Coordinates of C-alpha atoms in Angstrom, one line a residue:
Chain A
M3 CA -12.4 -4.2 -25.7
S4 CA -10.4 -1.6 -25.1
V5 CA -8.5 -0.1 -22.0
L6 CA -10.0 1.6 -19.3
I7 CA -8.3 3.6 -17.1
F8 CA -9.1 5.2 -13.7
V9 CA -8.4 9.4 -13.7
D10 CA -7.7 9.9 -9.8
I11 CA -8.3 13.2 -9.0
A12 CA -8.0 15.4 -5.9
E13 CA -9.5 18.4 -4.8
G14 CA -10.4 18.9 -8.7
Q15 CA -6.8 18.1 -9.8
V16 CA -5.4 15.2 -11.9
K17 CA -2.6 13.5 -9.6
K18 CA 0.5 12.3 -11.0
V19 CA -0.3 8.6 -10.3
S20 CA -3.1 9.2 -12.3
L21 CA -0.8 10.9 -15.8
E22 CA 1.5 7.2 -15.2
A23 CA -1.6 5.4 -15.3
L24 CA -2.6 6.9 -18.6
S25 CA 0.4 6.7 -20.0
Y26 CA 0.8 2.5 -18.9
G27 CA -2.9 2.1 -20.1
A28 CA -2.2 4.0 -23.6
K29 CA 1.1 1.8 -24.0
L30 CA -0.8 -1.8 -23.1
A31 CA -3.5 -0.5 -25.3
E32 CA -1.4 0.2 -28.9
Q33 CA 0.5 -3.0 -27.1
L34 CA -3.1 -5.3 -27.2
G35 CA -3.7 -3.5 -30.6
T36 CA -7.0 -1.3 -29.1
S37 CA -7.5 1.6 -27.8
A38 CA -7.0 3.8 -24.4
E39 CA -10.1 5.6 -22.6
G40 CA -10.6 7.1 -19.3
V41 CA -12.8 7.6 -16.3
V42 CA -12.8 10.5 -14.5
L43 CA -15.5 10.4 -11.6
G44 CA -16.6 14.3 -9.2
T45 CA -16.0 17.4 -10.4
P46 CA -12.9 18.0 -12.1
K47 CA -11.2 21.7 -12.4
E48 CA -8.8 20.5 -15.1
D49 CA -9.1 20.2 -19.0
L50 CA -10.5 16.9 -19.4
A51 CA -9.4 17.1 -23.1
A52 CA -5.9 17.6 -22.5
L53 CA -5.3 14.5 -21.2
G54 CA -5.3 13.3 -24.8
K55 CA -2.1 14.2 -24.8
Y56 CA -1.3 10.7 -22.4
G57 CA -2.7 8.4 -25.2
V58 CA -6.5 8.4 -24.3
S59 CA -8.7 9.0 -27.0
K60 CA -11.7 9.3 -24.6
I61 CA -12.2 10.4 -21.3
H62 CA -15.7 9.0 -19.6
H63 CA -16.8 11.5 -17.3
V64 CA -19.6 11.1 -14.3
S65 CA -20.3 14.6 -13.2
N66 CA -22.5 13.9 -9.3
P67 CA -21.2 15.5 -6.2
A68 CA -21.8 12.6 -4.1
L69 CA -19.1 11.7 -6.4
D70 CA -16.7 14.4 -5.4
H71 CA -15.3 12.5 -1.8
L72 CA -14.1 8.6 -2.2
D73 CA -17.2 6.3 -1.1
A74 CA -15.6 2.9 -2.7
Q75 CA -18.8 1.4 -3.2
L76 CA -20.1 3.8 -4.9
Y77 CA -16.9 4.2 -7.2
T78 CA -16.8 0.8 -8.0
K79 CA -20.7 0.7 -9.1
V80 CA -20.3 2.9 -11.2
I81 CA -17.0 1.9 -12.6
A82 CA -18.4 -1.4 -12.9
E83 CA -20.9 0.5 -15.6
V84 CA -18.4 2.8 -17.4
A85 CA -16.6 -0.6 -18.2
G86 CA -19.5 -2.9 -19.3
S87 CA -21.1 0.2 -21.6
T88 CA -17.6 0.7 -22.8
G89 CA -16.5 -3.3 -23.3
A90 CA -13.7 -2.8 -21.3
T91 CA -11.4 -5.9 -21.0
V92 CA -8.0 -4.3 -18.9
I93 CA -8.7 -1.7 -16.1
V94 CA -5.7 0.3 -14.8
F95 CA -5.9 1.9 -11.5
P96 CA -3.2 3.6 -9.9
N97 CA -2.0 1.6 -6.6
N98 CA -2.6 4.8 -4.1
M99 CA -4.6 5.2 -1.6
D100 CA -8.1 5.0 -3.3
G101 CA -7.0 2.5 -5.8
K102 CA -6.3 0.1 -3.0
S103 CA -9.8 1.2 -1.7
I104 CA -11.5 0.5 -5.3
A105 CA -9.6 -1.9 -7.4
P106 CA -10.4 -5.1 -5.0
R107 CA -13.9 -4.1 -4.8
L108 CA -14.2 -4.1 -8.4
S109 CA -12.1 -7.3 -8.8
A110 CA -14.5 -8.9 -6.5
R111 CA -17.7 -7.6 -8.0
L112 CA -16.5 -7.9 -12.0
K113 CA -15.1 -11.6 -11.0
A114 CA -11.7 -10.1 -12.9
G115 CA -8.1 -10.9 -11.9
L116 CA -6.8 -8.2 -10.0
I117 CA -2.4 -7.4 -9.8
S118 CA -2.1 -4.8 -7.1
G119 CA 1.7 -3.2 -7.0
A120 CA 2.1 -4.0 -10.9
V121 CA 5.4 -2.4 -11.9
A122 CA 6.0 -3.1 -15.3
L123 CA 3.4 -4.1 -18.9
P124 CA 1.9 -7.4 -19.1
D125 CA 3.7 -10.2 -20.7
T126 CA 0.8 -10.5 -23.6
S127 CA 3.2 -13.1 -25.2
N128 CA 1.9 -16.3 -24.3
G129 CA -1.6 -14.8 -21.5
F130 CA -1.7 -12.4 -19.7
I131 CA 1.4 -12.1 -16.9
V132 CA 1.9 -9.4 -14.9
K133 CA 5.3 -8.3 -12.6
K134 CA 4.2 -7.1 -9.1
N135 CA 6.0 -6.9 -6.0
V136 CA 5.8 -9.1 -3.5
F137 CA 7.7 -9.7 0.1
S138 CA 7.5 -6.2 0.7
G139 CA 10.0 -5.1 -2.0
K140 CA 12.6 -7.9 -1.5
A141 CA 11.3 -10.3 -4.3
F142 CA 9.1 -10.4 -7.5
A143 CA 6.4 -12.1 -8.7
N144 CA 4.9 -12.8 -12.2
I145 CA 1.1 -13.6 -12.1
S146 CA -0.8 -14.0 -14.8
I147 CA -4.6 -13.0 -14.9
T148 CA -6.7 -15.9 -16.3
T149 CA -10.2 -14.0 -16.3
P150 CA -11.6 -12.2 -19.7
V151 CA -11.5 -9.1 -17.9
K152 CA -8.2 -8.0 -16.2
I153 CA -7.8 -5.2 -13.4
I154 CA -4.0 -3.7 -13.0
A155 CA -3.2 -1.6 -10.1
L156 CA 0.1 0.4 -11.1
N157 CA 2.6 1.6 -8.1
P158 CA 3.8 5.0 -8.4
N159 CA 6.5 5.7 -9.5
A160 CA 6.6 2.5 -11.6
Y161 CA 6.2 3.5 -14.7
P162 CA 6.9 7.1 -16.4
V163 CA 4.5 9.9 -17.8
R164 CA 4.8 9.8 -21.5
T165 CA 3.2 12.6 -22.9
G166 CA 2.3 13.2 -26.6
E167 CA 0.3 15.5 -29.4
G168 CA -3.5 14.3 -28.8
T169 CA -7.3 15.7 -27.7
A170 CA -9.4 13.2 -26.3
T171 CA -13.2 13.7 -26.3
V172 CA -14.8 13.9 -23.4
A173 CA -18.4 12.3 -23.0
A174 CA -20.6 12.7 -20.2
F175 CA -21.6 9.6 -18.9
E176 CA -25.3 9.4 -16.9
A177 CA -24.5 6.3 -14.5
K178 CA -27.1 5.5 -11.2
V179 CA -25.6 6.7 -9.0
D180 CA -26.7 6.0 -5.1
S181 CA -26.7 7.7 -2.3
P182 CA -22.9 7.6 -0.5
R183 CA -22.8 5.5 2.6
V184 CA -19.5 6.9 4.1
K185 CA -19.3 10.6 4.7
V186 CA -16.6 12.6 4.8
I187 CA -16.9 15.2 7.6
S188 CA -13.2 16.7 7.3
S189 CA -9.6 16.0 5.5
T190 CA -6.5 17.7 6.4
K191 CA -3.4 18.3 3.6
A192 CA -0.1 19.4 4.4
S193 CA 0.0 22.4 2.0
G194 CA 2.8 23.1 0.3
E195 CA 4.4 19.5 0.9
V196 CA 5.2 16.9 -1.5
P197 CA 3.5 13.6 -0.9
L198 CA 5.3 11.4 -0.1
T199 CA 4.1 8.1 -1.9
E200 CA 4.3 10.8 -5.0
A201 CA 7.9 12.4 -4.5
E202 CA 10.3 12.0 -6.9
V203 CA 13.2 12.7 -4.5
V204 CA 12.7 11.5 -1.0
V205 CA 14.9 12.6 2.1
S206 CA 14.5 10.5 4.8
A207 CA 16.2 10.7 8.4
G208 CA 17.0 8.1 12.0
R209 CA 17.7 8.0 14.8
G210 CA 21.4 9.5 13.9
L211 CA 20.0 12.5 14.2
K212 CA 19.1 12.2 18.0
G213 CA 16.4 14.5 18.7
P214 CA 13.2 16.2 16.8
E215 CA 14.3 19.3 17.5
N216 CA 17.6 18.3 14.8
W217 CA 14.8 17.9 12.0
G218 CA 15.2 21.8 10.5
M219 CA 18.0 20.9 8.2
V220 CA 16.5 17.9 6.9
E221 CA 13.7 19.7 6.3
E222 CA 15.7 22.5 4.8
L223 CA 17.8 19.7 2.7
A224 CA 14.0 18.0 0.9
K225 CA 13.1 21.8 0.3
V226 CA 15.7 22.9 -2.3
L227 CA 15.5 19.5 -3.4
H228 CA 11.5 19.6 -3.5
A229 CA 11.7 16.6 -2.1
A230 CA 9.0 15.1 0.4
T231 CA 10.9 14.1 4.1
A232 CA 10.6 10.3 5.8
C233 CA 11.9 9.0 8.6
S234 CA 12.8 5.3 10.2
R235 CA 10.4 3.6 12.0
P236 CA 12.0 4.2 15.7
V237 CA 11.7 8.3 15.0
A238 CA 7.8 7.3 14.0
D239 CA 7.6 5.1 17.1
A240 CA 9.2 8.0 19.3
H241 CA 6.7 10.2 18.1
W242 CA 9.7 12.8 16.9
R243 CA 7.6 12.7 13.4
P244 CA 4.5 12.0 12.1
H245 CA 3.6 8.0 11.4
N246 CA 2.4 8.8 7.9
E247 CA 6.5 9.8 7.3
H248 CA 7.5 6.3 8.2
V249 CA 8.6 4.4 4.8
G250 CA 10.2 0.7 5.7
Q251 CA 8.1 -2.7 5.5
T252 CA 5.6 -2.1 8.2
G253 CA 4.8 1.5 7.2
I254 CA 4.9 3.1 3.6
A255 CA 7.1 1.4 0.6
I256 CA 8.4 4.1 -1.9
A257 CA 9.9 4.0 -5.1
P258 CA 11.5 8.1 -6.0
N259 CA 13.9 8.4 -8.3
L260 CA 16.2 9.5 -5.6
Y261 CA 16.3 8.8 -1.8
I262 CA 19.0 9.8 0.4
A263 CA 19.1 8.8 3.5
I264 CA 20.7 10.7 6.9
G265 CA 21.0 8.6 10.0
I266 CA 19.8 5.6 9.3
S267 CA 21.7 2.3 9.5
G268 CA 20.0 0.4 6.9
A269 CA 17.7 -2.5 8.9
I270 CA 16.6 -5.2 6.5
Q271 CA 12.9 -4.0 7.3
H272 CA 13.9 -0.3 6.7
L273 CA 15.2 -1.8 3.2
A274 CA 12.2 -3.4 2.0
G275 CA 10.0 -0.3 1.7
V276 CA 13.1 1.3 -0.1
N277 CA 14.9 -0.6 -2.0
R278 CA 13.0 -0.1 -5.1
S279 CA 14.7 4.0 -5.4
K280 CA 16.5 4.2 -8.4
V281 CA 19.4 5.7 -6.7
I282 CA 20.3 5.9 -3.1
V283 CA 22.7 7.4 -1.3
V284 CA 23.3 7.4 2.3
I285 CA 24.9 9.5 5.0
N286 CA 26.3 8.0 8.1
K287 CA 29.1 8.6 10.6
D288 CA 29.3 4.1 11.3
P289 CA 31.0 2.7 8.3
E290 CA 29.7 -0.7 8.8
A291 CA 26.4 0.5 8.4
P292 CA 24.6 -2.2 6.6
F293 CA 22.6 0.5 4.8
F294 CA 25.9 1.4 2.8
K295 CA 25.3 -2.4 1.0
A296 CA 22.2 -1.3 -0.5
A297 CA 23.4 2.3 -1.5
D298 CA 24.6 3.4 -4.8
Y299 CA 26.4 6.1 -3.6
G300 CA 27.3 7.0 0.5
I301 CA 29.6 9.3 2.5
V302 CA 30.6 8.3 5.9
G303 CA 30.8 11.4 8.3
D304 CA 29.2 13.1 10.6
A305 CA 25.1 14.6 9.4
F306 CA 25.1 17.9 11.4
D307 CA 28.7 18.5 9.4
V308 CA 27.4 17.2 5.6
V309 CA 23.7 17.7 5.8
P310 CA 23.8 21.4 5.3
K311 CA 27.0 21.3 3.5
L312 CA 25.0 19.1 0.7
T313 CA 22.3 21.3 1.0
E314 CA 24.3 24.4 -0.2
A315 CA 26.2 22.4 -2.7
I316 CA 22.9 21.4 -4.3
R317 CA 21.3 24.7 -3.9
K318 CA 24.6 26.5 -5.9
I319 CA 23.5 24.1 -8.6
K320 CA 20.2 24.5 -8.7
A321 CA 20.6 28.1 -9.1
Chain B
M28 CA -21.0 -5.5 18.7
K29 CA -19.7 -8.6 17.0
I30 CA -16.2 -7.8 15.3
L31 CA -14.3 -9.9 13.0
V32 CA -10.6 -9.8 12.7
C33 CA -8.8 -11.3 9.7
I34 CA -5.0 -12.9 10.4
S35 CA -2.7 -14.0 7.8
K36 CA 0.2 -16.0 8.6
T37 CA 3.7 -14.3 7.1
P38 CA 7.3 -15.3 6.8
D39 CA 8.8 -12.9 9.4
T40 CA 10.7 -9.5 8.6
T41 CA 13.5 -10.7 8.7
A42 CA 13.1 -13.5 7.1
K43 CA 15.1 -15.0 4.0
I44 CA 13.4 -14.7 1.0
A45 CA 14.3 -17.7 -1.5
F46 CA 12.6 -19.7 -3.8
T47 CA 12.2 -23.4 -5.1
D48 CA 10.9 -25.4 -7.7
N49 CA 12.0 -23.3 -10.8
N50 CA 11.5 -20.3 -8.8
T51 CA 8.2 -21.2 -8.6
K52 CA 7.3 -21.6 -4.8
F53 CA 8.6 -19.1 -1.8
D54 CA 11.3 -21.4 -0.2
T55 CA 10.3 -22.2 3.8
S56 CA 12.9 -23.8 4.9
G57 CA 14.0 -22.0 7.8
V58 CA 11.5 -19.4 7.8
Q59 CA 10.2 -17.8 11.2
W60 CA 6.2 -17.2 11.1
I61 CA 4.1 -14.7 12.5
I62 CA 0.7 -13.2 12.6
N63 CA 1.3 -10.4 9.7
P64 CA 2.0 -7.1 11.8
Y65 CA -1.0 -5.2 10.2
D66 CA -3.1 -8.0 11.1
E67 CA -1.2 -7.8 14.7
W68 CA -0.7 -4.6 16.0
Y69 CA -3.5 -2.6 14.4
A70 CA -6.5 -4.6 13.2
L71 CA -6.8 -6.9 16.3
V72 CA -5.0 -4.7 18.9
R73 CA -7.6 -2.1 17.9
A74 CA -10.4 -5.0 18.1
I75 CA -9.5 -5.5 21.8
E76 CA -9.7 -2.3 22.7
L77 CA -12.9 -2.4 21.6
K78 CA -13.9 -5.0 23.4
E79 CA -11.8 -3.4 26.8
K80 CA -14.1 -0.6 26.4
D81 CA -17.0 -2.1 26.2
A82 CA -17.5 -5.9 27.7
S83 CA -20.3 -7.1 25.5
T84 CA -18.3 -7.0 22.7
I85 CA -17.6 -10.0 20.9
V86 CA -13.8 -10.5 18.8
H87 CA -13.6 -13.9 16.7
L88 CA -10.6 -14.1 14.5
V89 CA -10.2 -16.1 10.9
T90 CA -7.5 -17.3 9.3
V91 CA -7.5 -19.3 5.9
G92 CA -5.0 -22.2 6.1
G93 CA -3.3 -25.6 6.7
A94 CA -3.0 -27.2 10.1
D95 CA 0.0 -24.8 10.1
A96 CA -1.4 -22.0 10.7
E97 CA -3.0 -23.1 14.0
P98 CA 0.3 -21.6 16.3
I99 CA -0.4 -18.4 14.8
I100 CA -3.8 -18.5 15.2
R101 CA -3.4 -19.8 19.0
K102 CA -0.7 -16.6 19.7
A103 CA -3.8 -14.2 18.0
L104 CA -6.0 -16.2 20.7
A105 CA -3.6 -15.3 23.1
L106 CA -3.4 -11.6 22.4
G107 CA -6.9 -11.4 22.8
G108 CA -10.6 -12.2 21.1
D109 CA -12.6 -15.0 22.5
E110 CA -12.8 -18.0 19.8
A111 CA -11.0 -18.5 15.9
F112 CA -11.9 -20.2 12.8
R113 CA -9.7 -21.8 10.4
V114 CA -10.9 -22.3 6.9
N115 CA -8.9 -25.5 5.6
A116 CA -7.4 -24.3 2.1
D117 CA -4.4 -23.0 1.1
S118 CA -3.8 -19.6 -0.3
H119 CA -4.8 -19.6 -3.8
D120 CA -5.4 -16.1 -4.4
S121 CA -6.5 -13.1 -2.6
F122 CA -10.3 -13.6 -4.2
Y123 CA -10.2 -17.0 -3.5
I124 CA -9.0 -16.0 0.6
A125 CA -11.5 -13.2 0.2
S126 CA -14.5 -15.5 -0.6
Q127 CA -13.5 -17.5 2.1
I128 CA -13.8 -14.8 4.8
A129 CA -16.8 -13.3 3.4
S130 CA -18.3 -16.6 3.6
I131 CA -17.4 -17.0 7.5
A132 CA -18.6 -12.9 7.8
K133 CA -21.8 -13.9 6.4
E134 CA -22.4 -16.5 8.6
G135 CA -21.9 -14.4 12.1
A136 CA -23.3 -11.6 10.8
Y137 CA -20.9 -9.4 12.0
D138 CA -21.0 -5.2 12.7
L139 CA -17.3 -4.9 12.0
V140 CA -14.7 -6.5 9.7
F141 CA -10.8 -5.3 10.6
T142 CA -8.0 -6.5 8.2
G143 CA -4.4 -5.4 8.3
K144 CA -3.8 -2.9 5.4
E145 CA -1.6 -5.6 3.7
T146 CA 0.5 -8.5 4.2
I147 CA 4.1 -8.1 4.4
D148 CA 4.2 -11.0 1.5
Y149 CA 1.9 -10.7 -1.1
N150 CA 1.6 -7.1 -0.8
G151 CA -2.3 -7.3 -2.2
S152 CA -3.5 -4.7 -0.2
S153 CA -7.2 -6.3 -1.8
I154 CA -8.3 -8.1 1.2
G155 CA -10.7 -6.0 2.4
G156 CA -12.5 -4.4 -0.6
M157 CA -12.9 -7.6 -1.6
V158 CA -14.7 -8.9 1.2
A159 CA -16.4 -5.9 1.8
E160 CA -17.9 -5.9 -1.9
L161 CA -18.8 -9.4 -1.5
L162 CA -21.0 -8.5 1.6
D163 CA -22.6 -5.3 -0.1
F164 CA -20.7 -3.3 3.0
P165 CA -18.9 0.2 2.7
Y166 CA -15.4 0.0 2.8
I167 CA -12.9 2.2 4.6
S168 CA -8.9 1.4 3.6
L169 CA -5.7 1.9 5.0
A170 CA -7.6 3.7 8.3
S171 CA -5.4 5.2 11.2
K172 CA -7.7 5.9 14.1
F173 CA -10.9 3.8 14.6
E174 CA -13.1 5.5 17.1
L175 CA -16.8 3.8 17.5
N176 CA -20.4 5.9 19.1
G177 CA -23.4 3.3 19.1
T178 CA -23.3 2.1 15.9
K179 CA -21.7 4.7 13.9
A180 CA -18.1 4.4 13.4
T181 CA -15.9 7.4 12.8
I182 CA -12.9 6.8 10.7
T183 CA -9.6 8.3 9.8
R184 CA -7.7 7.2 6.6
E185 CA -4.5 8.6 5.1
I186 CA -4.6 10.6 1.9
E187 CA -2.0 11.9 0.1
G188 CA 0.2 13.8 1.9
G189 CA -3.4 14.1 4.2
E190 CA -5.4 12.7 6.3
E191 CA -9.5 12.6 5.2
T192 CA -12.3 11.8 8.2
A193 CA -15.6 9.9 7.4
E194 CA -18.8 8.5 9.8
V195 CA -20.7 5.3 8.4
D196 CA -23.1 3.5 9.8
L197 CA -22.4 0.3 10.7
P198 CA -21.7 -2.3 8.8
V199 CA -18.1 -1.8 7.3
V200 CA -15.3 -3.3 6.6
V201 CA -12.3 -1.7 7.5
S202 CA -8.5 -2.2 6.5
A203 CA -5.5 -1.1 9.2
A204 CA -2.9 0.9 9.0
K205 CA 0.0 2.6 11.6
G206 CA -1.5 4.5 14.1
M207 CA -5.0 2.4 14.9
A208 CA -3.1 1.0 17.8
E209 CA -0.1 0.1 19.6
Q210 CA 1.8 -3.4 19.5
R211 CA 1.1 -5.6 22.5
I212 CA 3.3 -8.4 23.7
P213 CA 1.1 -11.6 25.0
N214 CA 1.0 -12.1 28.5
M215 CA 1.1 -15.7 30.1
R216 CA -2.3 -15.2 31.2
G217 CA -3.5 -14.8 27.8
I218 CA -1.1 -17.7 26.2
M219 CA -3.0 -19.9 29.1
A220 CA -5.8 -18.8 28.2
A221 CA -5.6 -19.7 24.0
R222 CA -4.8 -22.7 24.6
T223 CA -8.7 -23.5 26.0
K224 CA -10.3 -20.7 23.8
P225 CA -12.5 -22.2 20.8
L226 CA -10.7 -22.7 17.4
K227 CA -13.2 -24.0 14.6
V228 CA -12.0 -25.4 11.6
S229 CA -14.3 -25.7 8.0
E230 CA -13.8 -26.5 4.8
P231 CA -13.2 -24.2 1.8
V232 CA -16.4 -23.1 -0.1
A233 CA -16.0 -23.4 -3.7
V234 CA -14.3 -20.6 -5.5
E235 CA -12.3 -20.1 -8.5
A236 CA -9.1 -18.2 -7.9
L237 CA -8.9 -15.3 -11.0
T238 CA -5.1 -15.5 -10.5
S239 CA -1.8 -17.4 -10.5
V240 CA 1.4 -17.1 -10.0
T241 CA 3.8 -18.0 -13.0
S242 CA 7.1 -17.7 -11.3
F243 CA 9.0 -15.9 -8.7
G244 CA 12.7 -13.3 -8.9
L245 CA 15.0 -11.5 -7.0
P246 CA 15.9 -7.7 -7.7
P247 CA 19.3 -7.8 -9.3
A248 CA 21.7 -6.6 -6.6
K249 CA 23.4 -3.4 -6.4
A250 CA 27.0 -2.7 -8.4
G251 CA 28.1 -1.6 -4.6
V252 CA 28.6 1.9 -2.9
K253 CA 30.4 5.0 -4.2
L254 CA 32.1 6.4 -1.6
V255 CA 32.5 10.2 -1.6
P256 CA 34.6 11.6 1.5
A257 CA 32.7 13.9 3.9
D258 CA 34.5 16.7 3.1
N259 CA 34.1 16.8 -0.4
V260 CA 30.0 16.9 -1.2
D261 CA 30.4 19.1 -4.3
E262 CA 31.7 15.6 -6.0
L263 CA 28.7 13.6 -4.6
V264 CA 26.6 16.6 -6.0
R265 CA 28.2 16.2 -9.2
L266 CA 28.2 12.5 -9.9
L267 CA 24.6 12.5 -8.3
H268 CA 24.0 15.4 -11.5
E269 CA 26.2 14.0 -14.1
E270 CA 26.2 10.1 -13.7
A271 CA 22.8 9.5 -11.8
K272 CA 21.3 12.2 -13.2
A273 CA 18.9 11.9 -10.2
L274 CA 19.3 15.8 -10.0

């Protein structure tokens, strides 16, 4: 019996969502009175022993160039093998793009109940009940996993990264790796930008900005906050911004610490994607905009006037 | 080329979310039902586009649900698709549903299985991956582009802060996200044609669910907005810094 955490890496670097999953898995292991171990696939460029500070005692590393890109089928087989040999009874994934590809496959392979999008530690006082978001963040559900092996995919920004003392033992794990059926031919990454799903601060704008040429001030504000940029659906549909910036019910659901909405009225579908944000600031010239009802702080005013001033004020405080 | 598109029935995006039976059941009174937007706008429309390019392509639809799911599957047939299957079962959990779809998919020997990236009610994003594992097919999730060249697919998926493009030989399971296709409105000819398209009902295969919902709840309401005058952004920054500790 142990808790096994899948440590997702990109270009050799451990993702922030993985640190959250490690912290969550370590806490869960403590709750269950067992140990937490991690599994890393591919070619990491970081010192894996240092992951011990997030609470794991051991890292199983499967090194094979075939695992440098995600092929969910290969990853599933390898993780199933590691889970089997370590006797893992709970397997934790980050519920990011890669986690969403692998965790369901592993669930079907091991006949292990899966909760994807968990937002809290399980209640293990009577069974094994995990809280997750449903109805695109408009509600939550408590769901019981009834199988001996359990899989949890943890939502990004739902559990804080906790660091302590400690070094993990790194053990090479020899797994049978088939040749990949998915051949990655290219990947593009907007360099220097903060990925939307991992961002702690998100600056988002809507139709109130009138046109794509006015996004400079949004990007300026995002820059001083080290924030990711996002947009509402009409903006993405009009191709003012790329579709991967669209947050809302039919776009990406996010849960940053701070969400600043500029010129977005706050339709129910938009709110569904952002209402898990810890603090919401709304800037809109229409005092009747429904978004104000869902906000913590608001300014009724013209974005073109308010946003540059806000950028300056934040620059001062950050200096 | 044979394509299977998975269709789910979900509450309309503006539906009021409430629960009954001591918070154990979704309150369906007054709820309008729609095709899950990801299934409709992206998975189904992309499949129809592939059929429009190559008329020999066969598009089948599958849904798992009671007779009340039929208006939804007829609406999906009005957009396109040759015939539909309904597995006559209540939704249990993702694994139960995926097992039903995999059983239909196995029988039909499909080259391609499309799902939406998630349903807007359960938000599990699990069906595609589970079906792929049960069929032993490769799986690409969150696809924003899908191109077909013979028996090879070129698929672009979202990754953190970017995109990744991969090639894979068919068969493959793909979950569709924004970018795959554009929403369409069914026309009158499609609606008329859908009435007579075959809709085959089958009984579920015996499978144990792996999870069960114990209760639902609503997030606590916000305390109310604190408004700051537009000419005093310094005050907003102070509140965010000192009170909300968000800066």
